[in-house]
mmCIF file of C-alpha atoms in Angstrom:
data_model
loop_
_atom_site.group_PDB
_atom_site.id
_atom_site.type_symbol
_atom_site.label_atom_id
_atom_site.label_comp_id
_atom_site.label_asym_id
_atom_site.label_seq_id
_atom_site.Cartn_x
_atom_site.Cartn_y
_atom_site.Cartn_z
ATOM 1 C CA UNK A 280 -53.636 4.385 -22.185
ATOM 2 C CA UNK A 281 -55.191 6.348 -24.932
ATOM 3 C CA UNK A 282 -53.153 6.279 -28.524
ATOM 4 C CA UNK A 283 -53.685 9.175 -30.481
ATOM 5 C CA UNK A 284 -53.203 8.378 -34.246
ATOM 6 C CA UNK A 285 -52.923 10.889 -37.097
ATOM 7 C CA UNK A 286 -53.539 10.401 -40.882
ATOM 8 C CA UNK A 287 -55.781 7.484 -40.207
ATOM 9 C CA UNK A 288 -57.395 6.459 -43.852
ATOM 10 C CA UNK A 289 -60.306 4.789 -43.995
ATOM 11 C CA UNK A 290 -59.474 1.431 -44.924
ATOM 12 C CA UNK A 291 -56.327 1.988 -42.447
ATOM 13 C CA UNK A 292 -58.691 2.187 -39.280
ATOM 14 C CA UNK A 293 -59.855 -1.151 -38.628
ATOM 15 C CA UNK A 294 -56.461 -2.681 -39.194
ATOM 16 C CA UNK A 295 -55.169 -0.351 -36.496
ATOM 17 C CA UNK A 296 -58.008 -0.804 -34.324
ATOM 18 C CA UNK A 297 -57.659 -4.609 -34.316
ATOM 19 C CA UNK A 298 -53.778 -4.441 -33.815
ATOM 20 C CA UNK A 299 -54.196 -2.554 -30.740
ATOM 21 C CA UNK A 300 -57.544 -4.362 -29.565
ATOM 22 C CA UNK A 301 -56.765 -5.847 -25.888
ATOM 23 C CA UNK A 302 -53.908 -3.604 -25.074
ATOM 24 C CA UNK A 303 -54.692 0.518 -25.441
ATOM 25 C CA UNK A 304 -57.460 2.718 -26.473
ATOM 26 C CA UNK A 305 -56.547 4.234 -29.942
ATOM 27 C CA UNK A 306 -58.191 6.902 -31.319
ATOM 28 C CA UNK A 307 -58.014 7.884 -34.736
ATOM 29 C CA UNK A 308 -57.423 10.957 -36.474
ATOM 30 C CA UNK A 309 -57.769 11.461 -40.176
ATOM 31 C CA UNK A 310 -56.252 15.084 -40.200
ATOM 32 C CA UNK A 311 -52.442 15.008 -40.608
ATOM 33 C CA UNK A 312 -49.857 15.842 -37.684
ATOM 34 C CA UNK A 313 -48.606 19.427 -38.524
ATOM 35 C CA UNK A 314 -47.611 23.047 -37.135
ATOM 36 C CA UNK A 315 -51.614 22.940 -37.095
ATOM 37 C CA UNK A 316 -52.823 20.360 -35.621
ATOM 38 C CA UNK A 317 -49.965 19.382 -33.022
ATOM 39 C CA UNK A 318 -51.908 20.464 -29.954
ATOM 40 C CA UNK A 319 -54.533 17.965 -30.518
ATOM 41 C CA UNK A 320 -51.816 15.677 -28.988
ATOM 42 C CA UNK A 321 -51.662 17.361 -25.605
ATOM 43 C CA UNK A 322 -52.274 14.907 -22.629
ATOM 44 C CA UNK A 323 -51.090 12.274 -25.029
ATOM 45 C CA UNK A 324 -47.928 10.270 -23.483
ATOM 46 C CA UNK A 325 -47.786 8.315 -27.089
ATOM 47 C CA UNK A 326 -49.307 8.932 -30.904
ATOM 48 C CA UNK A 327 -48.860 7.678 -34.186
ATOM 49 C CA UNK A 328 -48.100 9.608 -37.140
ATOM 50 C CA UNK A 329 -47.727 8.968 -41.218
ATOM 51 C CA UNK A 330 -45.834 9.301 -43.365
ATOM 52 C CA UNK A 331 -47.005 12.612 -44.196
ATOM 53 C CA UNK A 332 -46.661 13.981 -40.728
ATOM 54 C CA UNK A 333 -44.896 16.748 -40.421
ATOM 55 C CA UNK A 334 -42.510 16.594 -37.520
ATOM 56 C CA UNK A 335 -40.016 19.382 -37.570
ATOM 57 C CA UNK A 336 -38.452 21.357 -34.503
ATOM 58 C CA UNK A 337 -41.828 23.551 -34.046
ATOM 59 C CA UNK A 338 -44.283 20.525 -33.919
ATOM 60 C CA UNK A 339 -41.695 18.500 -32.141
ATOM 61 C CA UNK A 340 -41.434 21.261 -29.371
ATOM 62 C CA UNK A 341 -45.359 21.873 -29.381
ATOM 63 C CA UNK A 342 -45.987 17.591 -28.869
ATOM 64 C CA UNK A 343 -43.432 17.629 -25.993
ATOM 65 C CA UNK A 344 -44.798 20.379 -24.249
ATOM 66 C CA UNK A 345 -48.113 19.029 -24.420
ATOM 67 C CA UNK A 346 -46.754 15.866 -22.678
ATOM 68 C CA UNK A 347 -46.329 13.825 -25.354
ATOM 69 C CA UNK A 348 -43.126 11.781 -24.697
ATOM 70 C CA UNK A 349 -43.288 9.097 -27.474
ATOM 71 C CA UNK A 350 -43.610 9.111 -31.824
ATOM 72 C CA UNK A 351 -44.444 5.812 -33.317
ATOM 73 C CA UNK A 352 -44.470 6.656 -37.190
ATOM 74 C CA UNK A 353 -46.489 3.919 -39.215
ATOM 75 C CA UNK A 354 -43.700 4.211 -41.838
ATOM 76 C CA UNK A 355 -39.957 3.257 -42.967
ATOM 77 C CA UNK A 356 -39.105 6.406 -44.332
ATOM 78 C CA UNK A 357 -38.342 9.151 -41.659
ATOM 79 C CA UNK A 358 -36.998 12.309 -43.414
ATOM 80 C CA UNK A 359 -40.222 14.212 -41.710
ATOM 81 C CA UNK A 360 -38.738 13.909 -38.426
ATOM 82 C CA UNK A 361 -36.187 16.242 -36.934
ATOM 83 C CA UNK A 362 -34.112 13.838 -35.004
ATOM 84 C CA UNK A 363 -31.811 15.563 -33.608
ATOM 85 C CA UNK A 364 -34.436 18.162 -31.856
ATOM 86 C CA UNK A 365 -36.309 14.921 -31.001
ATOM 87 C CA UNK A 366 -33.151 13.832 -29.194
ATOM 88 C CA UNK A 367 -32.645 17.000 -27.207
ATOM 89 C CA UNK A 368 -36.433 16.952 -25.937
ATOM 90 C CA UNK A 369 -35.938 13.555 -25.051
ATOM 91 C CA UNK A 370 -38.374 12.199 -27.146
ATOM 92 C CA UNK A 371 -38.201 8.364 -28.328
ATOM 93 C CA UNK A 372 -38.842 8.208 -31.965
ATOM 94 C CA UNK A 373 -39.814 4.439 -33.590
ATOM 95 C CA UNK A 374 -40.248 3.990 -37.039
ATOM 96 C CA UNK A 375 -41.897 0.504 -39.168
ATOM 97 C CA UNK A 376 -38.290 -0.807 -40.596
ATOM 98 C CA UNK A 377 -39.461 -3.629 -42.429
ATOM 99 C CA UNK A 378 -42.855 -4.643 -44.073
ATOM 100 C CA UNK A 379 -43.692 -6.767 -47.494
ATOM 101 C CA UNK A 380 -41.156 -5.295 -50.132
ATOM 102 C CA UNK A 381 -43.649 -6.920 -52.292
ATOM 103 C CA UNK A 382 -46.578 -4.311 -51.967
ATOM 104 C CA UNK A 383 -44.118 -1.636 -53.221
ATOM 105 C CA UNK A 384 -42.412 -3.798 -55.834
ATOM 106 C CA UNK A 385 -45.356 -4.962 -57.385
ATOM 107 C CA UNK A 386 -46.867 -1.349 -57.284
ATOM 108 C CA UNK A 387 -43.629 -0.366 -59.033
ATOM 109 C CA UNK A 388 -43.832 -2.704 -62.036
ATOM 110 C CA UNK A 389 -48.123 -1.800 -62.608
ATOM 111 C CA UNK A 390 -46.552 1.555 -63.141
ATOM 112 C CA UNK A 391 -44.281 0.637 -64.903
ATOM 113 C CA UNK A 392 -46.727 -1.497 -67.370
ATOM 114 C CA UNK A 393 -49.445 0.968 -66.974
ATOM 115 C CA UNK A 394 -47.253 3.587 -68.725
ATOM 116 C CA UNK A 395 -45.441 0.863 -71.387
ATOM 117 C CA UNK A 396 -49.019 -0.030 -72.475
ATOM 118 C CA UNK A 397 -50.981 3.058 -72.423
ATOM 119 C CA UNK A 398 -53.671 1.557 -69.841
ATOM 120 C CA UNK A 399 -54.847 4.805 -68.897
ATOM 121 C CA UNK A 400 -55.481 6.117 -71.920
ATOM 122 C CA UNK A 401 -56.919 2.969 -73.357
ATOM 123 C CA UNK A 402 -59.499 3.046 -70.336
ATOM 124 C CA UNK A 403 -60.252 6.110 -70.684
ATOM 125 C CA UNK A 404 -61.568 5.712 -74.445
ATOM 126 C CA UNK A 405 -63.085 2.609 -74.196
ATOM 127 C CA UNK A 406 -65.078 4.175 -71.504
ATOM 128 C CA UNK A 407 -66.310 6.715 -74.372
ATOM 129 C CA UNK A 408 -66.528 3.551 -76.667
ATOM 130 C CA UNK A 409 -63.503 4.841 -78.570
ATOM 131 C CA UNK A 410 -61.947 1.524 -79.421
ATOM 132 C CA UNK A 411 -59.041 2.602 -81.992
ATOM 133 C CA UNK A 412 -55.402 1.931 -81.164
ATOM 134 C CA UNK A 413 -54.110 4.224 -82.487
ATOM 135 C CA UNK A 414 -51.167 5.692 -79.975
ATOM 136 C CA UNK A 415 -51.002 2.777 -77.518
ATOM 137 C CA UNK A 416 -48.569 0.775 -78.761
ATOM 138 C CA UNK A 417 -46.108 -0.474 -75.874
ATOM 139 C CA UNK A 418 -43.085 -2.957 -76.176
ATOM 140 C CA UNK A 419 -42.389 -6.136 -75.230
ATOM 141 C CA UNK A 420 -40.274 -6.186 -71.730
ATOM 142 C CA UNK A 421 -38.608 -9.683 -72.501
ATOM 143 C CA UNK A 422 -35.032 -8.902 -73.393
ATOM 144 C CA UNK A 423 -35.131 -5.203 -72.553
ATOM 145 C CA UNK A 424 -32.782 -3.875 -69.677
ATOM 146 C CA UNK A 425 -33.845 -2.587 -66.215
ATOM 147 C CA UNK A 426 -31.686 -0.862 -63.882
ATOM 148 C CA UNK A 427 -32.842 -1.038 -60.050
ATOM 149 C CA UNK A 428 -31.132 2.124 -57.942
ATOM 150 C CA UNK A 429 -31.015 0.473 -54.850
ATOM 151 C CA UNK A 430 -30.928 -3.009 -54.496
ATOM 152 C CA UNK A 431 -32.275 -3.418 -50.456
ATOM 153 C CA UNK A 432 -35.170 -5.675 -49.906
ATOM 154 C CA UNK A 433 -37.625 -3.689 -52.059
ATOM 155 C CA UNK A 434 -35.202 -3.347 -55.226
ATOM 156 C CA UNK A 435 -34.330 -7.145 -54.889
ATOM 157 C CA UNK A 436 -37.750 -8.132 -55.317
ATOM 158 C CA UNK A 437 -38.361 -5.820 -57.677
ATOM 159 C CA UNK A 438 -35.449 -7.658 -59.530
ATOM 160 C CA UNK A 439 -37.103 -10.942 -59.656
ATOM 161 C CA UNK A 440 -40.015 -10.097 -60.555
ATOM 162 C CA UNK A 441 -38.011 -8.155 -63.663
ATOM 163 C CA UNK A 442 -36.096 -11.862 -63.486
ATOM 164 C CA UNK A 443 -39.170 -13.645 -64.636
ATOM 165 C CA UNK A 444 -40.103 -11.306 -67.426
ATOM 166 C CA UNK A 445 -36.905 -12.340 -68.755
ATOM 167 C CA UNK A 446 -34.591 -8.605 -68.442
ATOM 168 C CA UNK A 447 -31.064 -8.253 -68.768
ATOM 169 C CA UNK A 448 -30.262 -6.304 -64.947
ATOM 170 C CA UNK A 449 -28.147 -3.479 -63.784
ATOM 171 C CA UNK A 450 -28.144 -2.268 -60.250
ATOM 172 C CA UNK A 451 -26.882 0.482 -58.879
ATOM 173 C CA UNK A 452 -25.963 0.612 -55.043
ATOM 174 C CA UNK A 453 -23.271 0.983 -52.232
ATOM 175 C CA UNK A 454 -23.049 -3.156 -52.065
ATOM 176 C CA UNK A 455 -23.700 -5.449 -53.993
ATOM 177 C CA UNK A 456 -26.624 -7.794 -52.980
ATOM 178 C CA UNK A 457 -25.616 -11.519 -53.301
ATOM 179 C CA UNK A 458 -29.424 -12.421 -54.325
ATOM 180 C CA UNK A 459 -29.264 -10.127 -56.688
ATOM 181 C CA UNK A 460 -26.138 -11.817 -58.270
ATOM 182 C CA UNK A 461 -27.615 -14.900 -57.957
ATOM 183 C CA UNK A 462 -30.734 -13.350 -60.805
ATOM 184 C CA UNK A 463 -27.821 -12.263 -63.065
ATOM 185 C CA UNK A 464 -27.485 -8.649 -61.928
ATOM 186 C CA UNK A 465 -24.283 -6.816 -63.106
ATOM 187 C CA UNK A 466 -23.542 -4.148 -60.714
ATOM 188 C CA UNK A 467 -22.181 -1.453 -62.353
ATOM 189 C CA UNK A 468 -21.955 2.940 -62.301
ATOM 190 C CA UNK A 469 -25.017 5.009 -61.769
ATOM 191 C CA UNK A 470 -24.464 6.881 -65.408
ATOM 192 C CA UNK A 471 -23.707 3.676 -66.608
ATOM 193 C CA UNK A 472 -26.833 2.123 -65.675
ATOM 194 C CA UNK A 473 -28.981 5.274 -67.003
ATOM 195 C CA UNK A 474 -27.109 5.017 -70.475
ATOM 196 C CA UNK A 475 -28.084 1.488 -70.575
ATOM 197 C CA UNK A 476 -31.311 0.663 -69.190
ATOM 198 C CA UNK A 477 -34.892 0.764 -70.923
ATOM 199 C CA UNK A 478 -36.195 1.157 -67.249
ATOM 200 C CA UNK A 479 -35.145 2.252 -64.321
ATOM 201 C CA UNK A 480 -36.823 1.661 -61.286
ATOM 202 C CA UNK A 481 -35.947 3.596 -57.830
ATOM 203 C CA UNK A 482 -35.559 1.797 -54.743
ATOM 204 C CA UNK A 483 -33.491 3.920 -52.401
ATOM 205 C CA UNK A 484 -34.215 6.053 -48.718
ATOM 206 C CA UNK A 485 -34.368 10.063 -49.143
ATOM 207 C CA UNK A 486 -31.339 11.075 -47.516
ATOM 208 C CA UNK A 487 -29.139 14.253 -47.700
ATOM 209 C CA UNK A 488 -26.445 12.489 -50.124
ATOM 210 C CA UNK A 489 -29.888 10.801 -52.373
ATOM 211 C CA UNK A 490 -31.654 13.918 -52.929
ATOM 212 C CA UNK A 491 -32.398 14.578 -56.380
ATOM 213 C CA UNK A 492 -30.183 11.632 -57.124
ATOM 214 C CA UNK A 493 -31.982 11.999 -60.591
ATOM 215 C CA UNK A 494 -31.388 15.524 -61.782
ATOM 216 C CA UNK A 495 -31.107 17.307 -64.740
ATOM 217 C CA UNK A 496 -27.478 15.786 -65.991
ATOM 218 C CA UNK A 497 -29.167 11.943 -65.099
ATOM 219 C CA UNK A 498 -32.298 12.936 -66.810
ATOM 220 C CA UNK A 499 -30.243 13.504 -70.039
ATOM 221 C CA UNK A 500 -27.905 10.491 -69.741
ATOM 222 C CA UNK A 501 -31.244 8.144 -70.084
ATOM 223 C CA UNK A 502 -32.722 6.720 -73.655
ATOM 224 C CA UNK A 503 -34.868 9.220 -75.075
ATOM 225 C CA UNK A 504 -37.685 5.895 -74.511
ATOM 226 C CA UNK A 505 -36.770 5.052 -71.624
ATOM 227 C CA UNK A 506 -39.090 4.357 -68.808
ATOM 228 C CA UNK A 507 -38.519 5.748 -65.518
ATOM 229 C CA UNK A 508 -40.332 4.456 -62.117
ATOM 230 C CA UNK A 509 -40.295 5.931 -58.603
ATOM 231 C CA UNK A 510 -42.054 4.494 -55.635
ATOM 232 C CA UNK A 511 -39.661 5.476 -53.248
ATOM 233 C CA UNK A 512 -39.335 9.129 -52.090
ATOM 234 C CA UNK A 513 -40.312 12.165 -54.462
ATOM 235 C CA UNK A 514 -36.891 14.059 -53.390
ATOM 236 C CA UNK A 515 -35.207 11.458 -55.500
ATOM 237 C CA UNK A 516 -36.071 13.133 -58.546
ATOM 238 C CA UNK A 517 -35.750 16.590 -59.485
ATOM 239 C CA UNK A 518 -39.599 17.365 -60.481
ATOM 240 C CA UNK A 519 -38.381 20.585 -62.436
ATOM 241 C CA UNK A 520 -35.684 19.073 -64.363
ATOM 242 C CA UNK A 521 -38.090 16.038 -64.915
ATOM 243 C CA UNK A 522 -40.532 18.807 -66.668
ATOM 244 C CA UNK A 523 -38.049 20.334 -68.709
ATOM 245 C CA UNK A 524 -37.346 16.788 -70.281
ATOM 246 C CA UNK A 525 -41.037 15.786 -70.686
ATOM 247 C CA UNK A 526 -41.497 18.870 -73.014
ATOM 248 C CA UNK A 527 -38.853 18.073 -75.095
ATOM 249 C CA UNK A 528 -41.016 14.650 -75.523
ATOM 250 C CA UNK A 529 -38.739 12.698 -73.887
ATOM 251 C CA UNK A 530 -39.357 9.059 -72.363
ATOM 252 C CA UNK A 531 -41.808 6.473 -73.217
ATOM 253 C CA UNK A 532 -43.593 6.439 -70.067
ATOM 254 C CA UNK A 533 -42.555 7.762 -66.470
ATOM 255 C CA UNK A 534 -44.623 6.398 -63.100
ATOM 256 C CA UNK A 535 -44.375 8.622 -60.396
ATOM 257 C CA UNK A 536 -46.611 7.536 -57.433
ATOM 258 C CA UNK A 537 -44.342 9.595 -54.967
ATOM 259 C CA UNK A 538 -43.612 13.208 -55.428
ATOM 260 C CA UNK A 539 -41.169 16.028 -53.778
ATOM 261 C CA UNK A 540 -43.888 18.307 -52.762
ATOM 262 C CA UNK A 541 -46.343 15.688 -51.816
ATOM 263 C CA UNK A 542 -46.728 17.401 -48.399
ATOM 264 C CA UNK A 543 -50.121 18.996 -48.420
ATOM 265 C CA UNK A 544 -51.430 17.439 -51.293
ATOM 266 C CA UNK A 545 -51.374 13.229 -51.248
ATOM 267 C CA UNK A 546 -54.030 11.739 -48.871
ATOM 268 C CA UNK A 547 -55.937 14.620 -49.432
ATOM 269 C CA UNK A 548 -58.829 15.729 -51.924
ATOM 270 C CA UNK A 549 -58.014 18.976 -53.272
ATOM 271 C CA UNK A 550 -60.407 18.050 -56.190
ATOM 272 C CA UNK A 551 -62.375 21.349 -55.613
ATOM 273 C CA UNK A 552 -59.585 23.516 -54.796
ATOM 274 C CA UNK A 553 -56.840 25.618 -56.817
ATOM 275 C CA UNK A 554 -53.305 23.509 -56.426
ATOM 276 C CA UNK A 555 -50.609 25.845 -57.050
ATOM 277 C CA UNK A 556 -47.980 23.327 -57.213
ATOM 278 C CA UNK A 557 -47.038 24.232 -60.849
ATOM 279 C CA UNK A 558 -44.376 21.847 -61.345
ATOM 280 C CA UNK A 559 -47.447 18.962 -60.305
ATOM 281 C CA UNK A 560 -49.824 20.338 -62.607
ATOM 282 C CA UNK A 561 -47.389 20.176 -65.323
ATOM 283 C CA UNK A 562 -46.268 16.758 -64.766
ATOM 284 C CA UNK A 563 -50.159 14.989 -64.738
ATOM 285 C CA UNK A 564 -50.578 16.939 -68.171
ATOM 286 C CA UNK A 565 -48.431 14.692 -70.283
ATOM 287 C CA UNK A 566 -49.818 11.927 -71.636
ATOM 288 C CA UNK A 567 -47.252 9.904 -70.837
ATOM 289 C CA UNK A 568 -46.859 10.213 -66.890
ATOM 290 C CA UNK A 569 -49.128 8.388 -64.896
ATOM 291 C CA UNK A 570 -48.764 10.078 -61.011
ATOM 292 C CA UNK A 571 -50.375 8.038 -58.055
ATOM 293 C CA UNK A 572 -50.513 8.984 -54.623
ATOM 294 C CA UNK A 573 -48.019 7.460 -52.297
ATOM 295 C CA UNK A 574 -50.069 4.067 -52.212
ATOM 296 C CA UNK A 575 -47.264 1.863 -53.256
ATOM 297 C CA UNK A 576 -47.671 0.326 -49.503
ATOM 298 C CA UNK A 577 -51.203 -0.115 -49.490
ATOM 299 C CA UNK A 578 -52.169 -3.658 -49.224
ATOM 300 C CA UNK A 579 -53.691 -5.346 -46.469
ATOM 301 C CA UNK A 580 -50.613 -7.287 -46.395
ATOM 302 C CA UNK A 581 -48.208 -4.566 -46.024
ATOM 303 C CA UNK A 582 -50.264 -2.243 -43.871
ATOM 304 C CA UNK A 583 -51.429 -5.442 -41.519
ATOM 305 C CA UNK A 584 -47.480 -5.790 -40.486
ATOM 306 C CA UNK A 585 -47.049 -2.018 -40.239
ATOM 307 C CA UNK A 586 -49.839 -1.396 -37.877
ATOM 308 C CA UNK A 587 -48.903 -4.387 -35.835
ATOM 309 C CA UNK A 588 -45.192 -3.288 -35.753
ATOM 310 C CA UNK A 589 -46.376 -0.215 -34.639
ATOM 311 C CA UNK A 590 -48.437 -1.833 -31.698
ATOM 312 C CA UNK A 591 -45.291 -3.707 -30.593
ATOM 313 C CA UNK A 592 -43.232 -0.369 -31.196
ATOM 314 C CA UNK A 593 -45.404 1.123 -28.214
ATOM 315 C CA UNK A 594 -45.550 -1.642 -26.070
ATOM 316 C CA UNK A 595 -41.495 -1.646 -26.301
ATOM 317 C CA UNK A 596 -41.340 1.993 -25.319
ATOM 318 C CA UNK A 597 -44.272 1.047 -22.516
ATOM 319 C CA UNK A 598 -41.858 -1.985 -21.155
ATOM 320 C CA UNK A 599 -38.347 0.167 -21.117
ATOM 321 C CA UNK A 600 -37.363 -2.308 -23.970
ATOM 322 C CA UNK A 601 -35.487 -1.401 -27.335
ATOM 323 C CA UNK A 602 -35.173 -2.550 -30.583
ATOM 324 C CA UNK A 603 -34.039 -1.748 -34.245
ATOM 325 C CA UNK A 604 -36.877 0.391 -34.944
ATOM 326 C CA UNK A 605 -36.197 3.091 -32.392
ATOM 327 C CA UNK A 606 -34.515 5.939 -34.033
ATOM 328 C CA UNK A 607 -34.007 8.182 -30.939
ATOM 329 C CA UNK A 608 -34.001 6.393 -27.683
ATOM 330 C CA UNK A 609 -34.712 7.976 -24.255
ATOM 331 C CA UNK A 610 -35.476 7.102 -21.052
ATOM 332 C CA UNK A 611 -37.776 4.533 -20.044
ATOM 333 C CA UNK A 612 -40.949 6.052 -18.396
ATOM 334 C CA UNK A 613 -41.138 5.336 -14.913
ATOM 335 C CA UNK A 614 -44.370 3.266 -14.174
#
């Protein structure tokens, strides 16, 4: 059987093409799955998409009348799929539901660093031999408090690595987690925590009840220096209201390498084009944001288990079999 995969990158290919060496043809794609390009997919039983696919009812209904009869999404996150029109067209839907929390928790603190110690700017004039300092004076972390939003695999490792820089810790979440605890994390109120901390770092899903869990009101509870991290989902954060606070020269630094509009933009070089994503524009203007894009995930590591979870994802659906990754489930194909 021939896999079709969308939004292969570069160094992705080879990891997929070694996970599925032995079992299926996979061909990969490095244009994303959209309205667009959904009937490339026809005469596919099974693809792969990422996390930038776009799988709503129109390019759900145009991959199952093409025959396709399976999604395996390279990703945790699902809040690009339409599950409930999946369900109806009988389409099984499997999603990556664990990988290293580490790639995104480390990610999370370089932002987080990058911003408290002007890195960016620093590289940038030393490249011009500008060697002043003036403007990139940081502050120490030790004895500073972070508040982790979420406290699931990826927040609890982001705790201990916040652990042994020697932080006071809040965290913010629907249960407590007991490892957590164990670091000497106080649990307390989301406003609470924002009052508090002098960073907060975001580790939840985007879900209907998380969207723009940081908006305006949030925005102005935090320390005017406060540092503010997202590697999670862009929704989290209301871009807008983020702006508005950024002009007032709010903030001592603010890492964003996820954003709500990403769609169209991340994994994609627009470099000679017009963006006009205003809000976007705004936000890599100030001098101190520092906006990546979406690569949080990217190590071999991470990416290794996610392509190989993906394999195994397939050969589930292939073999009638089930497991904790399948977010829609349907009938076993007849073979």
């Amino acid at each position: 059987m021939e896999i079709l995969a969308f939004g292969v990158q570069a160094d992705e290919k080879p990891l997929i093409e070694k996970a599925f060496a032995g079992n299926h043809e996979v061909r990969c794609l490095d244009v994303f799955l959209n309205a667009d390009t959904a009937a490339i997919a026809a005469g596919h039983e099974v693809i792969s998409t990422s996390v930038n696919a776009q799988l709503d009812a129109q390019v759900l209904e145009t991959l199952a009348a093409g025959g396709t009869a399976m999604i395996a999404q390279r990703s945790t996150g699902f809040n690009n799929i339409d599950l409930e029109v999946a369900g109806r067209l009988g389409l099984t839907v499997a999603r990556v539901s664990y990988y290293s929390p580490y790639s995104v928790a480390e990610f999370a603190w370089t932002l987080a660093m990058a911003v408290n110690r002007r890195i960016v700017r620093a590289s940038m004039r030393t490249r011009d031999f500008d060697f002043r300092l003036d403007g990139l004076m940081g502050r120490d972390i030790r004895g500073r408090t972070v508040g982790v939003i979420g406290t699931g695999k990826i927040g609890e490792a982001f705790a201990r690595i916040a652990h042994g820089y020697g932080t006071q810790l809040l965290g913010w979440d629907l249960t407590a987690n007991p490892a957590c605890v164990e670091l000497g994390m106080k649990y307390v109120d989301k406003d609470e925590l924002l009052a508090a901390a002098d960073l907060v770092s975001l580790h939840v899903p985007l879900l209907p009840a998380t969207e723009h869990l940081i908006g305006a009101a949030e925005l102005r509870a935090m320390k005017d220096d406060a540092i503010l991290v997202n590697s999670s989902r862009g929704g989290l954060i209301d871009s807008d209201a983020l702006v508005d606070e950024l002009r007032k020269g709010r903030f001592a630094g603010v890492g964003l390498d996820v954003y709500e509009a990403e769609a169209g933009l991340f994994y994609l070089d627009r470099s000679m084009e017009a963006v006009d994503d205003d809000t976007l524009a705004r936000l890599v203007t100030f001098p101190n944001v520092l906006v990546t894009s979406h690569q949080a995930y990217y190590t071999v590591d991470a990416v290794t288990q996610i392509v190989e979870t993906t394999a195994r994802n397939i050969d589930d659906y292939l073999a009638g079999r089930r497991s904790e990754n399948v977010l829609v489930p349907a009938a076993p194909p007849t073979r």
